[in-house]
Amino acid sequence: MNSVLGIILQRLGLGLLTLLVVSILIFASVNALPGDFAQAILGQGATPEAVAAIREDLGLNKPPITRYFDWLAGVITGDFGTSFAQANMSSFAGADTGKGGIASVADQMWPRFKTTLFLAGTAAAISIPLSLLLGILAALYRNSAYDRFINVSTLSAISSPEFFLAYILILFLSFLNPILPSLSNISEGMPFLDKLYYTLLPALTLTLAVTAQMMRMTRAAIINLLASPYIEMARLKGVSPMRVILIHALPNALAPIINVIALNLAYLITGVVVIEVVFVYPGIGQLFVDSVKNRDIPIVQACCLLFATVYILLNLTADIMSILSNPRLRHPK
Amino acid sequence: MSDQEILLSVRDLKIEGRADETWNPIINGSSFDLRKGEVLGMIGESGAGKSTVGLAAMGFTRDGCRISGGSVVFDGIDLVTADAATKRALLGKRIAYVAQSAAASFNPAHRLIDQHTESPIQHGVSSKSDSEADAMELYQRLRLPNPEEIGFRYPHQVSGGQLQRAMTAMAMSCRPDLIIFDEPTTALDVTTQIEVLASIRDIVEQFNTAAIYITHDLAVVAQMADRIKVLLRGDEVEEADTRTMLSNPQQDYTKSLWAVRSFQRELKAPVAIHSTPVVSVQGVSAAYGKVPVLHDISFDIHPGRTVAVVGESGSGKSTAARCITGLLPPGKGLIQFDGESLPADYRQRNRDQLRQAQMIYQMADTALNPRKKIGEIIGRPVEFYMGLKGAEKRKRVEQLLEKIELDPATYIDRLPSELSGGQKQRIGIARALAAEPKFIICDEVTSALDQLVAEGILRLLADLQDTLGLSYMFITHDLATVKSIADEVVVMKEGKVVEQGPKVEMFQPPHHPYTDLLLSSVPEMDPDWLTNLLNERGVDNIGDAASAKI
């Protein structure tokens, strides 16, 4: 097991290093955005003095390198700074901090992130088992009418823009047949089932968007193994076709499947901006879009860093799980 | 045997394979009967359709193949017309299969014993605990070490010879009436092969199991089979009981198979005492990372001579070659060429030093770029080392093709995929010759080839040596090849040279005990060879066990 532990520690170290590089990129690109907060908030007619005063107040006139290290030092100690526009943001759900109105970035982001996680979690809970099942069945009945149907339909789903899928679902599930609400304005105090009810439509849209990749990778990874001698051996032992796939092929096909699942999970969390806007879902994606509009740099930076961390962590988990799915590493000689 | 009832009856079996959108015949009508407890040996070169017939005897065809006619009747059931469920009920339970490579045919994700008990549990023959207890007993009978514990290991934790025996045990798990053995020892070293052969023969006798034993090795089939059937490119050549077949083959093709090991180079005069060796390996030790592979090996290769390096897989033969070519810089020791020391790393050698030592590989399939034409493959070293271009280059390539006895006009614009295995290996030779080297390393160059084809390659190499004065380092595990072309022999075991000297001395006693073990483990055509050898060595002293004692 020592070799596995070594690999995991190495991956963790690399993950941290990646995160550091990403933090530089985020800081540089956010600073390269045209315009700044002072300009944005004061509008066209602002006097240069007023702009300078606000810049001075927020520390925007310090050199970028100093600002980067100030920010980094804050991030490492868990302090993401204070939102420039927190006063403007208090109207949003979940931003009520109870600390006399001054909301830190973390206070603003955390409730939003939780709601996004809820949406992503719901979508994952539907899409992962569904795509595994569809993929396994497609491998079992490969080249049949079912296989072709499922391939064509998942591919059509992934090829359509998400907002289009979203409006189609709204049309059929909430307009023509009013089963589900088209606005997902959930709030923190809602009972779980209500939250689920309001989240279902965006979650279904996301499911349509991610199922194809996971299902096709499951199918391909399994079919790829079907020509191997140990699968032939299993067939020659009189093992049923379903058991051949589940017991003999699937355990050896896990590594690529896990990796695609991780990529799609990361997409569910970080790629939900459009869906949140369509369904007015109060998640991190909306916060992000609003902050970019307002040039609210601390929040934009923190969101980017959060997305990067989610990506890196999920890929790290996938790496570790693929390593663990290899019996050669789990049971060294 | 003839008093036993017939278990399997194959009549006029025809099989087709799909290639280029059409179905082409692979087997043109095979017929045979197998009685209970009888072992039928099926022999032929690669591509003769042995495995295809073996699998069809289970009612199974690989993807891209189909049974197009005839019948396979097992105990009253025609497996050609039976539905999938009927066949599944028989497979594993009454008909079992032992594959060529146990390492590839055991599922890497499951423990051996879980794979062993799968058939009995799935077919409802016995419970998991009964079947596990039975597995341990079978492991014991097959003389696997630690029979109580070995089943709980994963395939990668067990050696090749042990896996092959574990697979035989697995085939026995439901006590089938028929087992198909598909080249079960081809991938094993000679010393390990004996152990597996002895185990298979014992257990088949004990349980009175009928078997089809597929192999390309005549000496092996002579030990295992009651009757032998010879196949050639999908056609049946002849069938007779083993002793008749060995002593009195009827067909020309069978006779040619029997006579294959006849090529013999004449002996050369001993090396002059003060001659400078072409290649001199001096006290070389090498390691892959932290794993030591070679320990202080030394040998010389003199001009115009062939040094055979023999040993089992993992003995360090190929690693020694990698040290000489500079692909693996040795940790200690020296490689000299014509009396001059070479830089250890090939990147520090100049073009002329690189040119002098060339290599020919075991798998011509993977050693030739499949997207380049023959003219380009051979032309590349002609241009790189000799600086020839255009018409001059093409002329040189044509000369080289003539040297390897392939017609230049026909072959120069072909792709490797349009050539046979033997022809591809000839291209490998031509590519090595293109550099006009003094010294060529031949790494198992004949072991992937059929015997008749291999003999042609050996003859070609010998002729080239005579006309061009080449020196060869000939890496092989096949002692018959050593006998036919070597001048000197180096025997390696576990990264050390255990014995070396002129061939005549090596093949005469007294030997180093390990050389003796290697020599005596090579199967002979005598059907009583295995029995006699086992009596001589004693059951506990065969194969791995004997090797470990030396």
XYZ file of C-alpha atoms in Angstrom, chain B:
550
model
C -9.473 -46.947 -25.994
C -11.617 -48.320 -28.791
C -13.987 -50.001 -26.319
C -15.034 -46.626 -24.858
C -18.078 -44.882 -26.275
C -17.736 -41.906 -28.565
C -18.030 -38.577 -26.718
C -17.493 -36.045 -29.466
C -18.116 -36.539 -33.129
C -17.146 -33.823 -35.593
C -18.352 -34.332 -39.154
C -17.342 -32.305 -42.198
C -16.935 -29.119 -40.153
C -16.578 -26.018 -42.315
C -15.676 -22.613 -40.888
C -15.497 -19.269 -42.652
C -13.801 -16.037 -41.644
C -14.791 -12.532 -42.635
C -12.215 -10.400 -44.407
C -12.703 -7.513 -46.833
C -16.506 -7.784 -46.641
C -16.621 -11.399 -47.830
C -16.649 -14.770 -46.089
C -13.606 -16.893 -46.896
C -13.178 -20.547 -45.945
C -10.806 -21.201 -43.019
C -11.575 -24.863 -42.392
C -12.594 -26.958 -45.377
C -14.300 -29.909 -43.762
C -12.785 -31.472 -40.669
C -13.993 -34.795 -39.272
C -12.889 -36.731 -36.213
C -14.207 -38.740 -33.275
C -13.098 -38.565 -29.693
C -13.811 -41.337 -27.225
C -14.165 -40.939 -23.480
C -10.776 -40.562 -21.803
C -8.926 -40.238 -25.085
C -6.382 -37.494 -25.890
C -6.293 -36.294 -29.487
C -3.279 -34.237 -30.482
C -3.933 -31.600 -33.130
C -0.835 -30.323 -34.850
C 0.019 -27.879 -37.593
C 1.770 -24.587 -38.200
C 0.302 -21.231 -37.262
C -2.646 -20.401 -39.508
C -3.448 -24.067 -39.978
C -6.742 -23.585 -38.126
C -5.962 -25.697 -35.071
C -7.390 -23.261 -32.523
C -10.404 -22.555 -34.726
C -11.223 -26.282 -34.858
C -10.560 -26.599 -31.113
C -12.974 -23.779 -30.278
C -15.545 -25.071 -32.784
C -15.452 -28.362 -30.895
C -17.006 -26.311 -28.071
C -19.559 -24.828 -30.462
C -17.728 -21.492 -30.229
C -16.323 -19.235 -32.925
C -14.396 -16.016 -32.448
C -15.825 -12.720 -33.699
C -15.564 -12.564 -37.472
C -15.811 -16.343 -37.886
C -18.798 -18.615 -38.418
C -19.485 -22.305 -38.767
C -20.835 -22.692 -42.278
C -21.468 -26.401 -42.393
C -21.113 -29.802 -40.786
C -21.897 -30.956 -37.271
C -20.241 -31.082 -33.852
C -22.112 -33.670 -31.827
C -21.225 -33.800 -28.150
C -23.005 -36.537 -26.249
C -25.993 -36.443 -28.603
C -26.251 -32.629 -28.815
C -25.283 -30.898 -32.053
C -23.430 -27.784 -30.903
C -23.682 -26.185 -34.343
C -27.479 -25.962 -34.202
C -27.927 -25.754 -30.407
C -29.107 -22.402 -29.015
C -26.909 -20.202 -26.840
C -28.468 -21.286 -23.542
C -27.988 -24.993 -24.294
C -24.343 -24.382 -25.135
C -23.797 -22.245 -22.030
C -25.115 -25.080 -19.894
C -22.426 -27.378 -21.319
C -19.479 -24.967 -21.401
C -17.404 -24.940 -18.242
C -19.460 -27.806 -16.853
C -18.952 -30.645 -19.323
C -16.569 -29.058 -21.830
C -13.729 -26.875 -20.545
C -10.976 -24.851 -22.137
C -7.341 -24.188 -21.239
C -5.933 -21.215 -23.127
C -2.474 -20.572 -24.481
C -1.610 -17.658 -22.232
C -2.907 -18.154 -18.716
C -1.552 -14.724 -17.828
C -3.928 -13.127 -20.339
C -6.817 -15.520 -19.810
C -7.205 -15.076 -16.079
C -9.185 -11.945 -15.255
C -6.741 -9.499 -13.612
C -9.479 -8.115 -11.364
C -10.343 -11.299 -9.477
C -8.553 -13.789 -7.243
C -7.684 -17.159 -8.784
C -9.999 -19.081 -6.513
C -12.988 -16.846 -7.289
C -12.424 -17.545 -10.955
C -11.995 -21.240 -10.185
C -15.282 -21.504 -8.314
C -17.257 -19.471 -10.852
C -18.170 -22.413 -13.099
C -19.261 -24.773 -10.287
C -21.371 -22.055 -8.653
C -22.892 -20.694 -11.855
C -23.718 -24.172 -13.143
C -25.075 -25.231 -9.759
C -22.583 -28.088 -9.464
C -21.396 -27.292 -5.957
C -21.400 -24.625 -3.267
C -18.710 -22.002 -2.885
C -17.108 -23.633 0.151
C -17.120 -27.137 -1.402
C -15.705 -25.772 -4.583
C -12.967 -23.867 -2.748
C -11.968 -26.996 -0.847
C -11.900 -28.868 -4.149
C -9.762 -26.147 -5.724
C -7.158 -26.556 -2.995
C -7.127 -30.298 -3.541
C -6.651 -29.810 -7.297
C -3.869 -27.295 -6.674
C -2.195 -29.915 -4.525
C -2.555 -32.596 -7.187
C -1.092 -30.230 -9.761
C 1.829 -29.705 -7.385
C 1.318 -25.974 -6.989
C 3.247 -24.515 -4.034
C 1.115 -23.538 -0.981
C -2.111 -25.055 -2.367
C -4.096 -23.723 0.620
C -3.063 -20.144 -0.026
C -2.152 -19.685 -3.696
C -5.780 -19.430 -4.827
C -6.247 -16.258 -2.827
C -3.701 -14.435 -4.922
C -4.385 -12.304 -7.957
C -3.088 -13.505 -11.357
C -0.234 -10.977 -11.444
C 1.101 -12.355 -8.174
C 1.662 -15.860 -9.598
C 4.295 -17.042 -12.100
C 3.424 -18.109 -15.656
C 3.940 -21.838 -15.147
C 1.903 -21.795 -11.941
C -0.885 -19.855 -13.643
C -1.013 -22.425 -16.420
C -1.471 -25.167 -13.837
C -4.070 -23.089 -11.975
C -5.928 -22.787 -15.271
C -5.828 -26.554 -15.763
C -7.210 -26.866 -12.230
C -9.939 -24.369 -13.134
C -10.866 -26.407 -16.218
C -11.191 -29.439 -13.924
C -13.441 -27.623 -11.440
C -16.668 -29.237 -12.694
C -14.947 -32.508 -13.661
C -15.769 -32.050 -17.351
C -15.897 -34.883 -19.863
C -13.792 -32.976 -22.369
C -11.043 -30.360 -22.096
C -9.601 -28.405 -25.017
C -5.934 -27.541 -24.382
C -4.939 -24.750 -26.763
C -1.115 -24.592 -26.829
C -0.974 -24.575 -23.019
C 2.834 -24.657 -22.794
C 3.892 -22.606 -25.821
C 4.531 -19.459 -23.780
C 6.566 -21.261 -21.113
C 10.267 -22.005 -20.660
C 11.382 -25.592 -21.222
C 11.980 -26.295 -17.545
C 8.534 -24.980 -16.619
C 6.895 -26.718 -19.564
C 7.823 -30.151 -18.221
C 6.036 -29.509 -14.977
C 2.864 -28.359 -16.732
C 2.951 -31.275 -19.188
C 3.377 -33.778 -16.375
C 0.531 -32.180 -14.377
C -1.845 -32.129 -17.322
C -1.123 -35.723 -18.215
C -1.597 -36.944 -14.652
C -4.863 -35.196 -14.050
C -6.371 -36.163 -17.402
C -5.539 -39.794 -16.626
C -6.842 -39.627 -13.054
C -10.259 -38.323 -14.027
C -10.470 -40.180 -17.343
C -11.084 -36.877 -19.105
C -11.079 -36.731 -22.883
C -8.926 -33.975 -24.332
C -7.985 -32.245 -27.538
C -4.393 -31.105 -27.245
C -3.490 -28.384 -29.737
C 0.170 -27.549 -30.344
C 2.731 -26.837 -33.032
C 5.402 -28.762 -31.161
C 5.683 -32.363 -32.336
C 7.777 -33.483 -29.406
C 5.183 -32.147 -26.969
C 2.258 -33.780 -28.722
C 4.163 -37.058 -28.759
C 4.139 -37.035 -24.943
C 0.516 -36.072 -24.522
C -1.666 -37.642 -27.199
C -3.067 -41.097 -27.911
C -3.762 -40.080 -31.483
C -2.428 -37.251 -33.658
C -4.187 -35.290 -36.355
C -2.182 -33.072 -38.729
C -3.726 -29.907 -40.195
C -2.418 -27.700 -43.014
C -4.117 -24.432 -43.994
C -7.586 -25.588 -43.078
C -7.216 -29.014 -44.654
C -6.684 -32.308 -42.945
C -3.444 -34.018 -43.856
C -3.620 -37.248 -41.909
C -4.613 -38.846 -38.634
C -3.178 -41.890 -36.882
C -2.309 -43.120 -33.413
C 0.759 -41.454 -31.941
C 3.335 -44.205 -32.335
C 2.322 -44.957 -35.921
C 2.361 -41.294 -36.815
C 5.849 -40.796 -35.381
C 7.405 -43.910 -36.844
C 5.613 -44.045 -40.164
C 4.151 -40.736 -41.387
C 2.374 -41.179 -44.744
C 2.024 -37.719 -46.263
C 4.877 -35.607 -47.628
C 3.843 -32.625 -45.513
C 3.939 -34.666 -42.311
C 7.323 -36.044 -43.289
C 8.639 -32.519 -43.866
C 7.408 -31.470 -40.400
C 9.181 -34.444 -38.895
C 12.432 -33.644 -40.691
C 12.569 -29.948 -39.844
C 15.300 -29.987 -37.246
C 17.865 -31.221 -39.735
C 19.719 -27.959 -40.496
C 23.214 -28.133 -39.097
C 26.123 -25.762 -39.667
C 29.517 -27.323 -40.015
C 31.976 -26.765 -37.204
C 34.485 -23.945 -37.552
C 38.077 -24.060 -36.428
C 38.659 -22.842 -32.866
C 39.272 -19.114 -32.377
C 42.922 -18.104 -32.725
C 44.365 -17.336 -29.309
C 45.343 -13.722 -29.930
C 42.503 -12.665 -32.225
C 40.740 -9.464 -31.199
C 37.062 -10.032 -30.529
C 34.544 -7.906 -32.469
C 32.564 -7.405 -29.308
C 33.870 -7.893 -25.844
C 31.584 -7.631 -22.820
C 33.692 -7.181 -19.698
C 32.320 -7.437 -16.191
C 29.029 -5.756 -17.040
C 26.407 -5.215 -14.340
C 23.168 -3.409 -15.087
C 19.872 -2.588 -13.432
C 16.413 -1.337 -14.386
C 15.968 1.445 -11.869
C 16.820 -0.179 -8.571
C 16.219 -3.746 -9.748
C 19.539 -5.409 -10.594
C 19.296 -7.517 -13.750
C 22.851 -8.353 -14.785
C 25.633 -9.364 -12.419
C 29.204 -9.106 -13.685
C 28.810 -10.831 -17.052
C 31.691 -11.244 -19.499
C 31.908 -12.864 -22.919
C 33.615 -12.284 -26.276
C 32.284 -12.546 -29.822
C 34.953 -13.177 -32.461
C 34.863 -12.184 -36.159
C 32.711 -14.400 -38.360
C 31.303 -16.403 -35.486
C 27.952 -16.949 -33.831
C 27.613 -16.815 -30.076
C 24.317 -18.181 -28.833
C 23.120 -16.714 -25.540
C 20.628 -19.113 -23.970
C 18.568 -19.013 -20.827
C 14.981 -18.798 -19.612
C 12.848 -15.693 -19.779
C 14.078 -13.210 -17.207
C 17.635 -14.520 -17.276
C 18.978 -11.233 -18.679
C 19.709 -12.242 -22.300
C 17.941 -9.287 -23.886
C 19.250 -6.921 -21.224
C 22.792 -7.918 -22.181
C 21.924 -6.978 -25.778
C 20.554 -3.634 -24.626
C 23.830 -2.948 -22.809
C 25.873 -3.737 -25.933
C 23.780 -1.438 -28.114
C 23.941 1.308 -25.482
C 20.171 1.433 -24.948
C 20.748 0.584 -21.296
C 24.058 2.003 -20.058
C 25.560 -0.566 -17.686
C 26.171 0.408 -14.070
C 29.583 -1.233 -14.105
C 31.843 -2.822 -16.723
C 32.955 -2.150 -20.252
C 31.726 -2.804 -23.796
C 34.584 -2.997 -26.314
C 34.268 -3.021 -30.073
C 37.304 -4.170 -32.074
C 39.405 -3.632 -28.971
C 38.183 -0.078 -28.368
C 35.899 0.922 -25.535
C 32.525 2.310 -26.570
C 30.662 5.063 -24.708
C 28.087 3.402 -22.465
C 25.162 5.458 -23.741
C 24.198 5.188 -27.431
C 23.607 8.954 -27.514
C 27.339 9.486 -27.016
C 28.340 7.067 -29.760
C 29.178 8.450 -33.172
C 27.397 7.371 -36.311
C 30.097 4.902 -37.318
C 30.057 3.233 -33.910
C 26.278 2.952 -34.147
C 26.492 1.549 -37.659
C 28.773 -1.327 -36.624
C 26.216 -3.024 -34.355
C 22.709 -3.687 -35.673
C 19.718 -5.550 -34.307
C 17.064 -7.929 -35.603
C 13.999 -8.307 -33.418
C 11.757 -11.161 -32.351
C 8.484 -9.667 -33.535
C 8.972 -8.514 -37.102
C 5.342 -7.394 -36.960
C 5.997 -4.681 -34.407
C 9.569 -3.892 -35.487
C 8.501 -2.690 -38.955
C 6.556 0.541 -39.378
C 3.216 -0.626 -40.832
C 2.719 2.608 -42.820
C 6.068 2.582 -44.647
C 6.786 0.649 -47.804
C 9.543 -1.937 -47.796
C 11.728 0.354 -49.936
C 11.422 3.124 -47.325
C 12.057 0.794 -44.380
C 15.309 -0.499 -45.860
C 16.141 2.826 -47.519
C 16.171 4.724 -44.221
C 19.424 3.186 -42.833
C 20.925 3.258 -46.357
C 20.463 7.015 -46.375
C 21.265 7.585 -42.701
C 24.512 5.610 -42.563
C 25.679 5.531 -46.191
C 24.407 8.915 -47.350
C 22.889 7.476 -50.529
C 19.903 9.229 -52.110
C 17.496 8.856 -55.036
C 18.383 6.263 -57.669
C 21.535 5.162 -55.849
C 19.527 4.480 -52.720
C 16.924 2.498 -54.628
C 19.619 0.459 -56.326
C 21.181 -0.363 -52.968
C 17.790 -1.384 -51.546
C 17.291 -3.676 -54.551
C 20.680 -5.271 -53.930
C 19.765 -5.832 -50.289
C 16.449 -7.432 -51.251
C 18.318 -9.789 -53.556
C 20.624 -10.702 -50.688
C 17.671 -11.790 -48.557
C 16.225 -13.753 -51.491
C 13.166 -11.584 -52.131
C 12.471 -10.346 -55.662
C 13.077 -6.529 -55.580
C 10.540 -5.695 -58.312
C 7.756 -7.504 -56.432
C 8.466 -6.403 -52.884
C 10.026 -2.943 -52.901
C 6.706 -1.078 -53.036
C 4.739 -3.324 -50.710
C 3.650 -2.602 -47.158
C 4.678 -4.930 -44.306
C 1.067 -6.099 -43.946
C 1.271 -7.613 -47.430
C 4.097 -9.943 -46.381
C 4.162 -13.273 -44.528
C 5.840 -13.646 -41.132
C 8.989 -15.137 -42.618
C 9.208 -12.450 -45.300
C 8.836 -9.710 -42.670
C 11.694 -11.207 -40.702
C 13.785 -11.155 -43.909
C 13.043 -7.440 -44.242
C 14.296 -7.044 -40.661
C 17.523 -8.733 -41.729
C 17.858 -6.514 -44.811
C 17.378 -3.400 -42.665
C 20.198 -4.545 -40.383
C 22.427 -5.308 -43.399
C 21.764 -1.877 -44.895
C 24.094 -0.361 -42.301
C 26.855 -2.731 -43.463
C 27.596 -3.768 -39.881
C 30.226 -6.171 -38.610
C 28.033 -7.422 -35.843
C 24.330 -8.229 -35.576
C 22.303 -9.050 -32.491
C 19.528 -11.526 -33.314
C 16.982 -11.390 -30.467
C 14.832 -14.542 -30.640
C 14.477 -13.952 -34.381
C 12.955 -17.358 -35.120
C 10.816 -17.971 -32.065
C 7.672 -16.380 -33.521
C 8.007 -18.369 -36.754
C 6.933 -21.845 -37.780
C 9.654 -24.440 -37.942
C 9.955 -24.659 -41.734
C 10.078 -20.871 -42.067
C 12.482 -20.549 -39.140
C 14.835 -22.962 -40.794
C 14.859 -20.799 -43.925
C 15.818 -17.765 -41.827
C 18.606 -19.688 -40.094
C 19.992 -20.815 -43.459
C 19.904 -17.238 -44.752
C 21.729 -15.929 -41.673
C 24.365 -18.628 -42.055
C 24.908 -17.817 -45.760
C 25.198 -14.100 -45.001
C 27.734 -14.838 -42.307
C 29.838 -16.833 -44.775
C 29.718 -14.226 -47.556
C 29.967 -11.051 -45.448
C 32.008 -12.260 -42.493
C 29.377 -11.149 -39.960
C 29.439 -11.928 -36.264
C 26.177 -12.779 -34.516
C 25.001 -12.651 -30.972
C 22.097 -15.062 -31.156
C 19.681 -14.757 -28.258
C 17.341 -17.727 -27.946
C 15.683 -20.071 -25.512
C 15.429 -22.815 -28.118
C 18.262 -25.300 -27.782
C 17.527 -26.889 -31.157
C 18.343 -23.546 -32.801
C 21.530 -23.330 -30.758
C 22.550 -26.766 -31.965
C 22.022 -25.829 -35.573
C 23.833 -22.507 -35.851
C 26.003 -21.626 -32.834
C 29.798 -21.710 -32.651
C 29.998 -20.729 -29.003
C 27.361 -20.879 -26.303
C 26.786 -18.658 -23.271
C 24.304 -20.022 -20.711
C 22.653 -17.404 -18.506
C 20.562 -17.759 -15.373
C 19.228 -14.977 -13.160
C 21.495 -12.365 -14.697
C 24.693 -14.381 -14.379
C 26.680 -16.391 -16.905
C 26.658 -19.929 -15.521
C 28.656 -21.600 -18.268
C 30.255 -20.690 -21.599
C 32.382 -22.367 -24.222
C 32.463 -23.868 -27.717
C 29.223 -25.583 -28.777
C 30.709 -29.088 -28.994
C 31.803 -28.918 -25.387
C 28.491 -27.497 -24.213
C 26.472 -30.320 -25.690
C 28.713 -32.978 -24.166
C 28.846 -33.908 -20.504
C 29.951 -32.936 -17.970
C 27.665 -29.900 -17.863
C 27.021 -27.297 -15.282
C 23.916 -28.647 -13.471
C 21.763 -25.849 -14.870
C 22.887 -26.505 -18.455
C 22.116 -30.131 -17.826
C 18.638 -29.256 -16.622
C 18.002 -27.061 -19.671
C 19.267 -29.701 -22.102
C 17.359 -32.567 -20.556
C 14.141 -30.509 -20.464
C 13.897 -30.119 -24.243
C 11.148 -32.512 -25.319
C 12.133 -35.284 -27.687
C 10.073 -37.061 -30.311
C 10.126 -40.307 -28.362
C 6.620 -40.788 -26.866
C 8.167 -42.296 -23.744
C 10.520 -39.371 -23.176
C 8.451 -37.593 -20.528
C 7.687 -40.765 -18.597
C 11.344 -41.769 -18.573
C 12.485 -38.295 -17.585
C 10.025 -38.106 -14.712
C 11.133 -41.501 -13.472
C 14.724 -40.381 -13.689
C 14.236 -37.060 -11.903
C 11.525 -38.084 -9.452
C 8.245 -36.158 -9.208
C 9.487 -33.606 -6.737
C 12.443 -32.710 -8.836
C 11.044 -31.437 -12.092
C 10.826 -28.016 -13.635
C 10.870 -25.045 -11.291
C 11.626 -27.228 -8.304
C 14.746 -28.644 -9.940
C 15.762 -25.220 -11.167
C 15.452 -23.755 -7.682
C 17.811 -26.368 -6.272
C 20.669 -25.433 -8.558
